[in-house]
Coordinates of C-alpha atoms (C1' of nucleotides) in Angstrom, one line a residue:
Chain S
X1 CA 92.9 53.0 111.2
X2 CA 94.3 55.8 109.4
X3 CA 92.7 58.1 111.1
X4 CA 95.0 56.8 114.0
X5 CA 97.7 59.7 113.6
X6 CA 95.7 62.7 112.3
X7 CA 97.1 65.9 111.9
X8 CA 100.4 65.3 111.9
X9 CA 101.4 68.4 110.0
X10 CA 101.2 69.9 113.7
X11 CA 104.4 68.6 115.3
X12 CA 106.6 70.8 112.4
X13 CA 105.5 73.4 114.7
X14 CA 107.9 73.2 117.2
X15 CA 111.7 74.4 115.7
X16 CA 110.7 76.3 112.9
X17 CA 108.4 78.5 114.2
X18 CA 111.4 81.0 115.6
X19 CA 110.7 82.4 112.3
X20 CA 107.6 84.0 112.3
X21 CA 108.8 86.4 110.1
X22 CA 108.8 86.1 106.3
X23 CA 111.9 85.5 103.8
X24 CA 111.5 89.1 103.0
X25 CA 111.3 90.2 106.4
X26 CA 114.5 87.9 106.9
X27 CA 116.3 89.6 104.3
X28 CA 115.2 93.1 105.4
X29 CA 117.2 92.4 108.5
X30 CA 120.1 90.5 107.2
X31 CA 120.5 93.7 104.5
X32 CA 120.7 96.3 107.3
X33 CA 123.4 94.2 109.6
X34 CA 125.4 93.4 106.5
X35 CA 125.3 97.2 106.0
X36 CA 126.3 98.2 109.4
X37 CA 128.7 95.3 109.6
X38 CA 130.6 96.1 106.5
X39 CA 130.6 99.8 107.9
X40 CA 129.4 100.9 103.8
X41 CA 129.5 104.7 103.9
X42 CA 127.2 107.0 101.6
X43 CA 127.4 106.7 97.9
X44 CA 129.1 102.9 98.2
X45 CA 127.8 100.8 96.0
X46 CA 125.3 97.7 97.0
X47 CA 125.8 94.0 96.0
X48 CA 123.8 93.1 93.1
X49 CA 120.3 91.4 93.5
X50 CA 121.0 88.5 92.0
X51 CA 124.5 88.8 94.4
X52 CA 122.0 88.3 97.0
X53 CA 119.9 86.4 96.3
X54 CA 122.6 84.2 95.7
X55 CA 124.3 84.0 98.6
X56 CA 121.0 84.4 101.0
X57 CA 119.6 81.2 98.7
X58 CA 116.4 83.0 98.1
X59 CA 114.8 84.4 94.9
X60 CA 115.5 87.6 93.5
X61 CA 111.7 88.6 94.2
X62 CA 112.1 88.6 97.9
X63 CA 115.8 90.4 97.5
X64 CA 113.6 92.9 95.8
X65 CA 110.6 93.6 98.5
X66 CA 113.4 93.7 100.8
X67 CA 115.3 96.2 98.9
X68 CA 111.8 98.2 98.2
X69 CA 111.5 98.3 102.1
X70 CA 114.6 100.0 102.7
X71 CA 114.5 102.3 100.0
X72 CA 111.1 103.2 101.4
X73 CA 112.7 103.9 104.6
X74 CA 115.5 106.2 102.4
X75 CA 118.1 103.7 103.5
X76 CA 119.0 103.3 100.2
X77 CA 119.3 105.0 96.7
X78 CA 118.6 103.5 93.1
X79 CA 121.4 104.7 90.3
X80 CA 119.0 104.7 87.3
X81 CA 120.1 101.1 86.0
X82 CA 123.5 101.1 87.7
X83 CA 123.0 99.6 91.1
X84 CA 121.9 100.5 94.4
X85 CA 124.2 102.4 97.1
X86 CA 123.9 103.7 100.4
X87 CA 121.8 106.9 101.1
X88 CA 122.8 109.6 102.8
X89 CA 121.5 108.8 106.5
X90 CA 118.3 111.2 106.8
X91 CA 116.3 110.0 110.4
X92 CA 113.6 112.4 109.0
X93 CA 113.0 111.4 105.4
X94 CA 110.6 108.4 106.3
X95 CA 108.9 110.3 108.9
X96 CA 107.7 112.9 106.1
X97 CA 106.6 110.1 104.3
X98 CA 103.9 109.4 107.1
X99 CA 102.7 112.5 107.9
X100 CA 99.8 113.1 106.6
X101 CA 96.7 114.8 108.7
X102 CA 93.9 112.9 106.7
X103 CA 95.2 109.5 108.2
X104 CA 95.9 110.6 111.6
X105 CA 93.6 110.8 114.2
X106 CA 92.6 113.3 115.7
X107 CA 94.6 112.6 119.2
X108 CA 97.6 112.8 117.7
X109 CA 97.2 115.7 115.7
X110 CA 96.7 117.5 119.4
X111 CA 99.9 116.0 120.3
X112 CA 101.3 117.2 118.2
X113 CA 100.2 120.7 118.9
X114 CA 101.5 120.2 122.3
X115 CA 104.8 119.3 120.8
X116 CA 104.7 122.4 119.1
X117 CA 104.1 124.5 122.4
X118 CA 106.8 122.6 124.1
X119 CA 109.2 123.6 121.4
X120 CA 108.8 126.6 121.0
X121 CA 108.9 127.4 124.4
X122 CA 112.5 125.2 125.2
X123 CA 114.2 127.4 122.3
X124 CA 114.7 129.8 124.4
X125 CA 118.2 128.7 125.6
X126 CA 119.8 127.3 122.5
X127 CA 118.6 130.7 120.7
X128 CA 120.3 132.7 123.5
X129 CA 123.3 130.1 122.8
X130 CA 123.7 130.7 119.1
X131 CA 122.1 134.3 118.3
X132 CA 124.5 136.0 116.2
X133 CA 123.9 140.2 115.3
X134 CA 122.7 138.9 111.9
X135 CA 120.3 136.8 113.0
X136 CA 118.7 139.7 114.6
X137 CA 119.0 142.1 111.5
X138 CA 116.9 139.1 109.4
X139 CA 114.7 139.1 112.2
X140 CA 114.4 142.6 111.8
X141 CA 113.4 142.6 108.3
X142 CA 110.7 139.7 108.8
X143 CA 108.7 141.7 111.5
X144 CA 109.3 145.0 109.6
X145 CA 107.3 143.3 106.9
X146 CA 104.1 142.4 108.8
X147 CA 100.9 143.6 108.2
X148 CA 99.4 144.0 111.5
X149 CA 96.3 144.2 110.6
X150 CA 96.1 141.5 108.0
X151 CA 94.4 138.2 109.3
X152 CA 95.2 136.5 105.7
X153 CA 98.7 137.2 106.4
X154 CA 98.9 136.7 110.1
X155 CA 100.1 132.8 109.9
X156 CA 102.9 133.3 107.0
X157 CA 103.9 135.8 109.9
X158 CA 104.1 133.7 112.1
X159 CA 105.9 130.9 109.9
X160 CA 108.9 133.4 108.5
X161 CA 109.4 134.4 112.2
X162 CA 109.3 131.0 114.1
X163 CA 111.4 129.5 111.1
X164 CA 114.0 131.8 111.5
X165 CA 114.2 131.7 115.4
X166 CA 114.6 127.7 114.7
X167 CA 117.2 128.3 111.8
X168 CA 119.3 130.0 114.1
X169 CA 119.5 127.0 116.7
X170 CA 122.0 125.9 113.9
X171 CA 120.0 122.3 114.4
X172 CA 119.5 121.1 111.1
X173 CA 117.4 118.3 112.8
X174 CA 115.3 120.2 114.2
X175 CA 114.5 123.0 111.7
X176 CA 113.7 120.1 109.6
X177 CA 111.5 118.4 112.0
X178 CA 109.8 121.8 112.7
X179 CA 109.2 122.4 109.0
X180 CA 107.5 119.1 108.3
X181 CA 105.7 119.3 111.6
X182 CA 104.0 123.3 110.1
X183 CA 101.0 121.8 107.7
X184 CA 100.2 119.7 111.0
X185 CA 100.1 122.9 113.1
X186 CA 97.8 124.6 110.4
X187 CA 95.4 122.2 110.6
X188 CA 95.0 121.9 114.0
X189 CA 95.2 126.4 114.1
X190 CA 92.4 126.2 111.4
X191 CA 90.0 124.4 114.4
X192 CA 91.9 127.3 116.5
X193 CA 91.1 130.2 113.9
X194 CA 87.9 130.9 115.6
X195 CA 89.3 131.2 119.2
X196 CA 91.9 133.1 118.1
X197 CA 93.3 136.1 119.6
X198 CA 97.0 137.8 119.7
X199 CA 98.9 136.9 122.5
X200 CA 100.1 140.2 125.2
X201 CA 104.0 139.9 123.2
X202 CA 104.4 140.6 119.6
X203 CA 106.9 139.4 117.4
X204 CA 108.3 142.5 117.7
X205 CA 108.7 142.5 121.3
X206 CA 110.2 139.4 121.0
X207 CA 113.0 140.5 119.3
X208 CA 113.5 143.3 121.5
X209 CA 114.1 141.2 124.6
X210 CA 115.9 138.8 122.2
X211 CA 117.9 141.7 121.6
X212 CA 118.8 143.3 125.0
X213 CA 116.8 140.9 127.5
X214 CA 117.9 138.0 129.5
X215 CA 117.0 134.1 128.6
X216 CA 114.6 134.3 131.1
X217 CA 112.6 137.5 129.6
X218 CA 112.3 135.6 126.4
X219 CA 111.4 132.5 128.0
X220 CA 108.3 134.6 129.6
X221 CA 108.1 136.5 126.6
X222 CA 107.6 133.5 124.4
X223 CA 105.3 132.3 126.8
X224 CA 102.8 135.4 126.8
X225 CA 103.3 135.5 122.7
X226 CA 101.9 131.5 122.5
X227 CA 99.4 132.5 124.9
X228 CA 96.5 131.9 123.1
X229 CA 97.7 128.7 121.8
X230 CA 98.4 127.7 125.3
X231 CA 94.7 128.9 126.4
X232 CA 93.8 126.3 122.9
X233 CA 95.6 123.3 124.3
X234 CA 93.6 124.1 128.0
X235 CA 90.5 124.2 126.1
X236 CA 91.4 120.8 124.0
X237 CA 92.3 119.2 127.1
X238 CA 89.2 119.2 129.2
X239 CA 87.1 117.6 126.4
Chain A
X1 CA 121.4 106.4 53.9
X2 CA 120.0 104.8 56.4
X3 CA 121.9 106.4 58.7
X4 CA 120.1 109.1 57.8
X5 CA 117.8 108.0 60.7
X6 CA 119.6 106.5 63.4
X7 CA 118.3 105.9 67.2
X8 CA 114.6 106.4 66.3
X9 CA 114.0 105.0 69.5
X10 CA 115.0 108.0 71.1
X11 CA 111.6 109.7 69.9
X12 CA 109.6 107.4 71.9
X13 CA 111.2 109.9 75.1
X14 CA 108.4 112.6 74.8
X15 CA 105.2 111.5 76.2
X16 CA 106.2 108.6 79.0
X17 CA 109.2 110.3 80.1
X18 CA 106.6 112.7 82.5
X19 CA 107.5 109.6 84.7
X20 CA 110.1 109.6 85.7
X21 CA 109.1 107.1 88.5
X22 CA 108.9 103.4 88.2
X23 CA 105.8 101.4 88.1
X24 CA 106.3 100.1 91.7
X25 CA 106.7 104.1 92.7
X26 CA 103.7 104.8 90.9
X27 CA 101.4 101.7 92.1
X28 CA 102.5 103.2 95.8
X29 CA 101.4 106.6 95.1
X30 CA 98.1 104.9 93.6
X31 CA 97.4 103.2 96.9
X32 CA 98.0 106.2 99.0
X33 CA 95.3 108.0 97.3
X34 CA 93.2 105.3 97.2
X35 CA 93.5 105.0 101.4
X36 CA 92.7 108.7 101.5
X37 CA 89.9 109.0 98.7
X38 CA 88.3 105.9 100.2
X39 CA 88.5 106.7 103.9
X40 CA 89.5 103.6 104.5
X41 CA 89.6 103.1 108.8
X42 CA 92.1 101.3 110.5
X43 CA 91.5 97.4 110.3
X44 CA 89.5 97.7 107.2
X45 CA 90.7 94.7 104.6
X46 CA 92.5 96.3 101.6
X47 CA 91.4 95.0 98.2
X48 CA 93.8 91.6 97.1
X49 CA 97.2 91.9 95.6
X50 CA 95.3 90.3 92.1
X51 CA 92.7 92.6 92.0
X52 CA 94.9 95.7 92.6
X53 CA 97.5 94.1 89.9
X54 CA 94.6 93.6 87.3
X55 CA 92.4 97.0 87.7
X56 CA 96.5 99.1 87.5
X57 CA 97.7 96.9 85.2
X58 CA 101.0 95.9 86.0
X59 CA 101.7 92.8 87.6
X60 CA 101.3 91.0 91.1
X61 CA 105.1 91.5 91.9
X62 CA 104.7 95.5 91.5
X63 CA 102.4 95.6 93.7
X64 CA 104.0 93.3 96.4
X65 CA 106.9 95.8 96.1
X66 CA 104.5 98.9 96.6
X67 CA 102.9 97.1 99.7
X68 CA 105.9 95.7 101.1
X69 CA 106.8 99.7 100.8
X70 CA 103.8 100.2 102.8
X71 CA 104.1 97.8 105.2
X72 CA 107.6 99.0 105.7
X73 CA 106.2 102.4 106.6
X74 CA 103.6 100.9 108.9
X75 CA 100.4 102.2 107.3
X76 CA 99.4 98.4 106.5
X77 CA 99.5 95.5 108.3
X78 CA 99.3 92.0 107.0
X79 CA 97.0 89.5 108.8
X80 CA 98.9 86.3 107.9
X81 CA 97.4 84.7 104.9
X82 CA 93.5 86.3 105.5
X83 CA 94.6 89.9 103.7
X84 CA 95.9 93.6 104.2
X85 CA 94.5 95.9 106.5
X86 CA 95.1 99.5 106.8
X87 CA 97.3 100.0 110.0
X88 CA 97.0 102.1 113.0
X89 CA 98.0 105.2 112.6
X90 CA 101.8 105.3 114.2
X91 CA 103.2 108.4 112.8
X92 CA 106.9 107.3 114.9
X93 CA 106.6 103.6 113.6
X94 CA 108.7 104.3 110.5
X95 CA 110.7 106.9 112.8
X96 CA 111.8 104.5 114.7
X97 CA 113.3 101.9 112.2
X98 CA 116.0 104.8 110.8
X99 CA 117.1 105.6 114.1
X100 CA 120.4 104.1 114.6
X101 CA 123.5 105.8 115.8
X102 CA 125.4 103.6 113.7
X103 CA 124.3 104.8 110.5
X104 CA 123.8 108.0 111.5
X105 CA 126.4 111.1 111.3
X106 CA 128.1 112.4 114.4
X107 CA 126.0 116.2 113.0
X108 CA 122.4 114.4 113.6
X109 CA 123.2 112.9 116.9
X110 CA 124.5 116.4 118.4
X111 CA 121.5 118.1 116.4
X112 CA 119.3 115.4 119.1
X113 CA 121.2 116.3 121.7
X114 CA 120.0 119.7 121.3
X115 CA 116.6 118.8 120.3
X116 CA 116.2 117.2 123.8
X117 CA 117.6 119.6 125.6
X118 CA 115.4 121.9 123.7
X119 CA 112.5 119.7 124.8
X120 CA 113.2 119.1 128.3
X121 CA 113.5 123.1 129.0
X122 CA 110.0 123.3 126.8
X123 CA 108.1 120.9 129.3
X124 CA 107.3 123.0 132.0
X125 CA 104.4 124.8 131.0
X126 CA 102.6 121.7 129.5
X127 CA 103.7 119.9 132.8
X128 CA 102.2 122.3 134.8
X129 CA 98.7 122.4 133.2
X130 CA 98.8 118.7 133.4
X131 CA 100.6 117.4 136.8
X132 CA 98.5 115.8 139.4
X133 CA 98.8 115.5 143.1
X134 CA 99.7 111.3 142.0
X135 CA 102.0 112.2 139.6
X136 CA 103.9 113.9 142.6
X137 CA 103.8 110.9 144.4
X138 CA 105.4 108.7 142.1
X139 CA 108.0 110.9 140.9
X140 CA 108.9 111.2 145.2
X141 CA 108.9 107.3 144.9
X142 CA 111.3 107.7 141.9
X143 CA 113.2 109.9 143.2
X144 CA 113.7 108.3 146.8
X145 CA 115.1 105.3 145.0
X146 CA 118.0 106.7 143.7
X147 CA 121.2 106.1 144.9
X148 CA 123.1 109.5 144.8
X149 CA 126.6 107.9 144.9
X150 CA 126.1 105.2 142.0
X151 CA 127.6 106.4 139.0
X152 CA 126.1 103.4 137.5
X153 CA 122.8 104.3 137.9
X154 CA 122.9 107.6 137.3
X155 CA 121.6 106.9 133.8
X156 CA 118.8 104.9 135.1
X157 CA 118.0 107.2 137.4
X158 CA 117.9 110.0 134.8
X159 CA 115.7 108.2 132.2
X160 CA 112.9 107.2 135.1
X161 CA 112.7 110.5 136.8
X162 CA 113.0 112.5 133.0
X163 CA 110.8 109.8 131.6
X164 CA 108.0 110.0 134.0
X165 CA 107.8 114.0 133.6
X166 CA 107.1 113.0 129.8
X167 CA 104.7 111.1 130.7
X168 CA 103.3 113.6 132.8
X169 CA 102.4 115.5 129.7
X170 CA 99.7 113.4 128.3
X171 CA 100.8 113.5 125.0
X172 CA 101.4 110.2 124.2
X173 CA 103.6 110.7 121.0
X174 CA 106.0 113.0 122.8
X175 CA 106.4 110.8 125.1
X176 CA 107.3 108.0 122.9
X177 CA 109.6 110.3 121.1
X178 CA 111.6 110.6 123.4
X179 CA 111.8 106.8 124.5
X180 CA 113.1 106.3 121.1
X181 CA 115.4 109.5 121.2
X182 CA 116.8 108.0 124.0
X183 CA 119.3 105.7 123.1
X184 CA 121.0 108.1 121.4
X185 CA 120.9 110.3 124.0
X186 CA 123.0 108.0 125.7
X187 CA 125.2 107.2 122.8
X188 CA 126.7 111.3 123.3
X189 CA 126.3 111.5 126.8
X190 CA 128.8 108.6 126.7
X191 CA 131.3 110.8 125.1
X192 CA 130.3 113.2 127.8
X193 CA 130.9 111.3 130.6
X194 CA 134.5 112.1 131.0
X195 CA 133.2 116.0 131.5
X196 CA 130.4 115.1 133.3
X197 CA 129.2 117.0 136.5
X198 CA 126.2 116.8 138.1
X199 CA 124.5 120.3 137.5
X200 CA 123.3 122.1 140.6
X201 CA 119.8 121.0 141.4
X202 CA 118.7 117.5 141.7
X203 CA 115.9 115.5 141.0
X204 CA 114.7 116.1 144.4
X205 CA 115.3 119.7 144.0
X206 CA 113.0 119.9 140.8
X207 CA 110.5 117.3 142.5
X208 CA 110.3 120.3 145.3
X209 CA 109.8 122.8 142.5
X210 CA 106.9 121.2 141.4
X211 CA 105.5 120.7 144.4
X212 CA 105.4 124.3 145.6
X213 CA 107.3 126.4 143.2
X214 CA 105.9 128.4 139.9
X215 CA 106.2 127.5 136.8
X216 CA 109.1 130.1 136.1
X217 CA 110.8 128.3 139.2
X218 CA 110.7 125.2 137.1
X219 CA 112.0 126.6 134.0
X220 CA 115.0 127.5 135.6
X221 CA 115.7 124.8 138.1
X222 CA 115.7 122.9 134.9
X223 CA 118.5 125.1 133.4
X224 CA 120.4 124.3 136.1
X225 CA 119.8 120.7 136.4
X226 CA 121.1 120.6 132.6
X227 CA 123.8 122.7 132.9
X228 CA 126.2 120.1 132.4
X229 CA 124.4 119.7 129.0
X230 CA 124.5 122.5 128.2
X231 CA 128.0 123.0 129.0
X232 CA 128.8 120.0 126.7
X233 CA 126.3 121.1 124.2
X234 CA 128.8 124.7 124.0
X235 CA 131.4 123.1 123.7
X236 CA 130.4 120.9 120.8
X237 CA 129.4 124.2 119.3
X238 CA 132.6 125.4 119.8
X239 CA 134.5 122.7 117.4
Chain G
dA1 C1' 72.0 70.8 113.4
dA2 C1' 76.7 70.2 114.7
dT3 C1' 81.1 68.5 113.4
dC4 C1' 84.6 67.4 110.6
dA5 C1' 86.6 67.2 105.9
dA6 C1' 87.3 69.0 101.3
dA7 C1' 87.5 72.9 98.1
dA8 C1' 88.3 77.6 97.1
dT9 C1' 91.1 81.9 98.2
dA10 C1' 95.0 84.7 99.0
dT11 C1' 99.5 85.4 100.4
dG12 C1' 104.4 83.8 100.3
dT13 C1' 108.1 82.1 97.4
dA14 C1' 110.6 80.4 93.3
dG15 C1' 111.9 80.6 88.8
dT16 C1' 112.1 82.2 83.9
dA17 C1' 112.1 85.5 80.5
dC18 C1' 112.8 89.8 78.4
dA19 C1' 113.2 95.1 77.8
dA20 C1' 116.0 99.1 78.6
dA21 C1' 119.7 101.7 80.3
dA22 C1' 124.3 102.0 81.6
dA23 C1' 129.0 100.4 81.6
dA24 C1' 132.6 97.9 79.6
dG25 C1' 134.9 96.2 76.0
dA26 C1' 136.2 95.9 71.0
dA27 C1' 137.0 97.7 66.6
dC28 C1' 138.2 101.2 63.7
dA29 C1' 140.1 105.6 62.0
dG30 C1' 143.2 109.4 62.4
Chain R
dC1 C1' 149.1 105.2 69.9
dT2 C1' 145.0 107.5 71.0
dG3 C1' 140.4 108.8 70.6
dT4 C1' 135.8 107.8 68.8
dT5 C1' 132.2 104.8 67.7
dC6 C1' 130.0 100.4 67.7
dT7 C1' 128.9 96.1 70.1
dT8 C1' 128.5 93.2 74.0
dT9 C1' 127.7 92.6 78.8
dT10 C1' 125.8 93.7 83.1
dT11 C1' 122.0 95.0 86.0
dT12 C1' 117.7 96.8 87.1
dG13 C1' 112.6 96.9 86.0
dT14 C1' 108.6 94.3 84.7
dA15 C1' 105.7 90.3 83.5
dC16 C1' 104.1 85.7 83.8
dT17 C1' 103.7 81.1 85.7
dA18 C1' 103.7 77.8 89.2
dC19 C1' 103.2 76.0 93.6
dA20 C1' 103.2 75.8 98.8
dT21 C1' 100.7 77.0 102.8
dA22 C1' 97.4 79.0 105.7
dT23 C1' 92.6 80.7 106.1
dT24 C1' 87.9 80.7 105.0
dT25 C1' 84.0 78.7 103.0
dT26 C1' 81.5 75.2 101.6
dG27 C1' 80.0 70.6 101.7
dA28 C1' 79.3 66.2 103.4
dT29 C1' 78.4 63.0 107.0
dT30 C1' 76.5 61.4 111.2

DNA sequence: AATCAAAATATGTAGTACAAAAAAGAACAG
DNA sequence: CTGTTCTTTTTTGTACTACATATTTTGATT
């Protein structure tokens, strides 16, 4: 009798199901086109929660994960107990917030290494593009401060040195991306440590050619320098 | 009198003013440890929204907020109603929700501009220890597809034949960097366009490189196949 | 024992309440 | 009339309660 039309629940399926995303999901998007749409610029100030809430006709709780989810992202900026405005755009600052070697595997920790390689090794012609005499005079003093011989020091070396030849690129991006990609490149160097050996090029034949060689020297240059890296990333591969 | 003591509440500043962070700041931080100290594995149920609200003390929205923060970030995943569980690792998951050219300032997307050009000139070596004889054989298929006279597809041609030589690489997360570099790539080509030239060698030429030519050979038939980059990239340096 | 229904769980959402900090407004003194 | 101080208002931060809904578990029935 009853029984006759069970489950009847099921036919609401149909229309509403376009939304398999939740109210705060929903919000999330709706947030980031009104902010695109209304073309806010850094510093403006945000609607107020209950504002939204309001006029999205959903509680202030969800407004709030939403909001939570962008500020995550370092799309937005709390003022204390003033309000919320636009951050400055930063593509990076959530990406730091991820980066951690202990929840990475191991795969992509080695792509990473390989991005590293790849790099350093297509500086060569932005370098040659930028280079100014006082970049090479702080080069100059970094490699006059090496300690050869001292394996404790060898990797801040290398870190004052490869910072400054991605300083001078004059790409903010990517000094930034290079600077929170360096604990990754420890760790994976640590495995490395044992392998190790100098490459042919030093840091100070490096600058040489950077001083009086072509692009293409210090393309090779560079090369021979990451060598052993390079012989690392053969070795990873065919495992 | 009794003004003799006015704003005692302002002595209560000392001790809880070390944070300076809200509770739903502080619950996040909380979790991340947790993840780490635990060793939690990807897929592995996370403990419920009650039982995390009751053993930190605050209350259940706090810790939504510090989840949905999470989940924003793409270390957790919510399994409909059944629970959390730790995500896959996806180190470009939260990357890729910041990267709009909209919201981003004309600096950053010339700083990617360079950073691909950067990239593309650094994939030779890694492309050479990697290529195979099939990889040849469908960048030929690639490359006999284009139409040389289509300005249309130009693009299209561009992103399968530079796409594929990522994908060469093996190394899966550069290669999804740069898919999700790539719409911006073509936001400041399109500003480009009016300058554009076609540089001096050609996907065929560089496909013949590969095929029989060093790795040097490669380095600088790149060069010249981005020269009208590079070109564009000067003179962007030069405003 | 297998199947189907009911109860227990856990997330998703709404709503209320209040504390605290900042801003805005009002009152007062010079 | 102006500047300072006090009060009120606004807005975020946090807690608590309640309920809907989907999933799992348990239980009952054949």
């Amino acid at each position: 009798m009853e029984k006759s039309k069970p489950n009847t629940k099921h036919l609401a399926f149909d229309l509403p199901k376009l939304h398999n995303l939740t109210m705060a999901d929903q919000v999330e998007l709706k947030l980031r086109e009104y902010f695109k749409k209304k073309a806010f610029k850094p510093g403006d100030l945000l609607p107020k929660e209950l504002e939204i809430a309001a006029s999205l006709g959903v509680s202030r709780n969800i407004v709030r994960e939403a909001l939570s989810r962008l500020k995550a992202l370092g799309l937005i900026e709390t003022k204390k107990k003033r309000g919320m405005v636009l951050a400055e755009p930063d593509i990076l600052g959530s990406f730091e917030k991820v980066l951690d070697p202990l929840i990475m595997p191991d795969s992509t920790l080695y792509d990473i290494f390989g991005l590293r390689l790849v790099l350093e090794m297509g500086l060569a012609d932005v370098l040659y593009m930028y280079k100014t005499d006082q970049d090479i005079q702080e080069l100059e003093k970094i490699v006059t401060k090496e300690k050869p011989d001292s394996e404790k020091f060898r990797i801040k070396n290398e870190i004052a040195f490869h910072g400054k030849l991605y300083a001078m690129t004059n790409n903010h991006t990517l000094m930034r991306f290079q600077s929170l990609l360096l604990p990754l490149f420890d760790y994976v160097v640590a495995f490395e440590k044992d392998h190790y050996k100098p490459g042919g090029v030093s840091h100070a034949d490096l600058l040489q050619i950077l001083r009086e060689g072509t692009v293409e020297d210090f393309r090779k240059g560079m090369r021979l320098h990451l060598e052993p890296h390079f012989a690392w990333l053969e070795h990873l591969k065919n495992k």
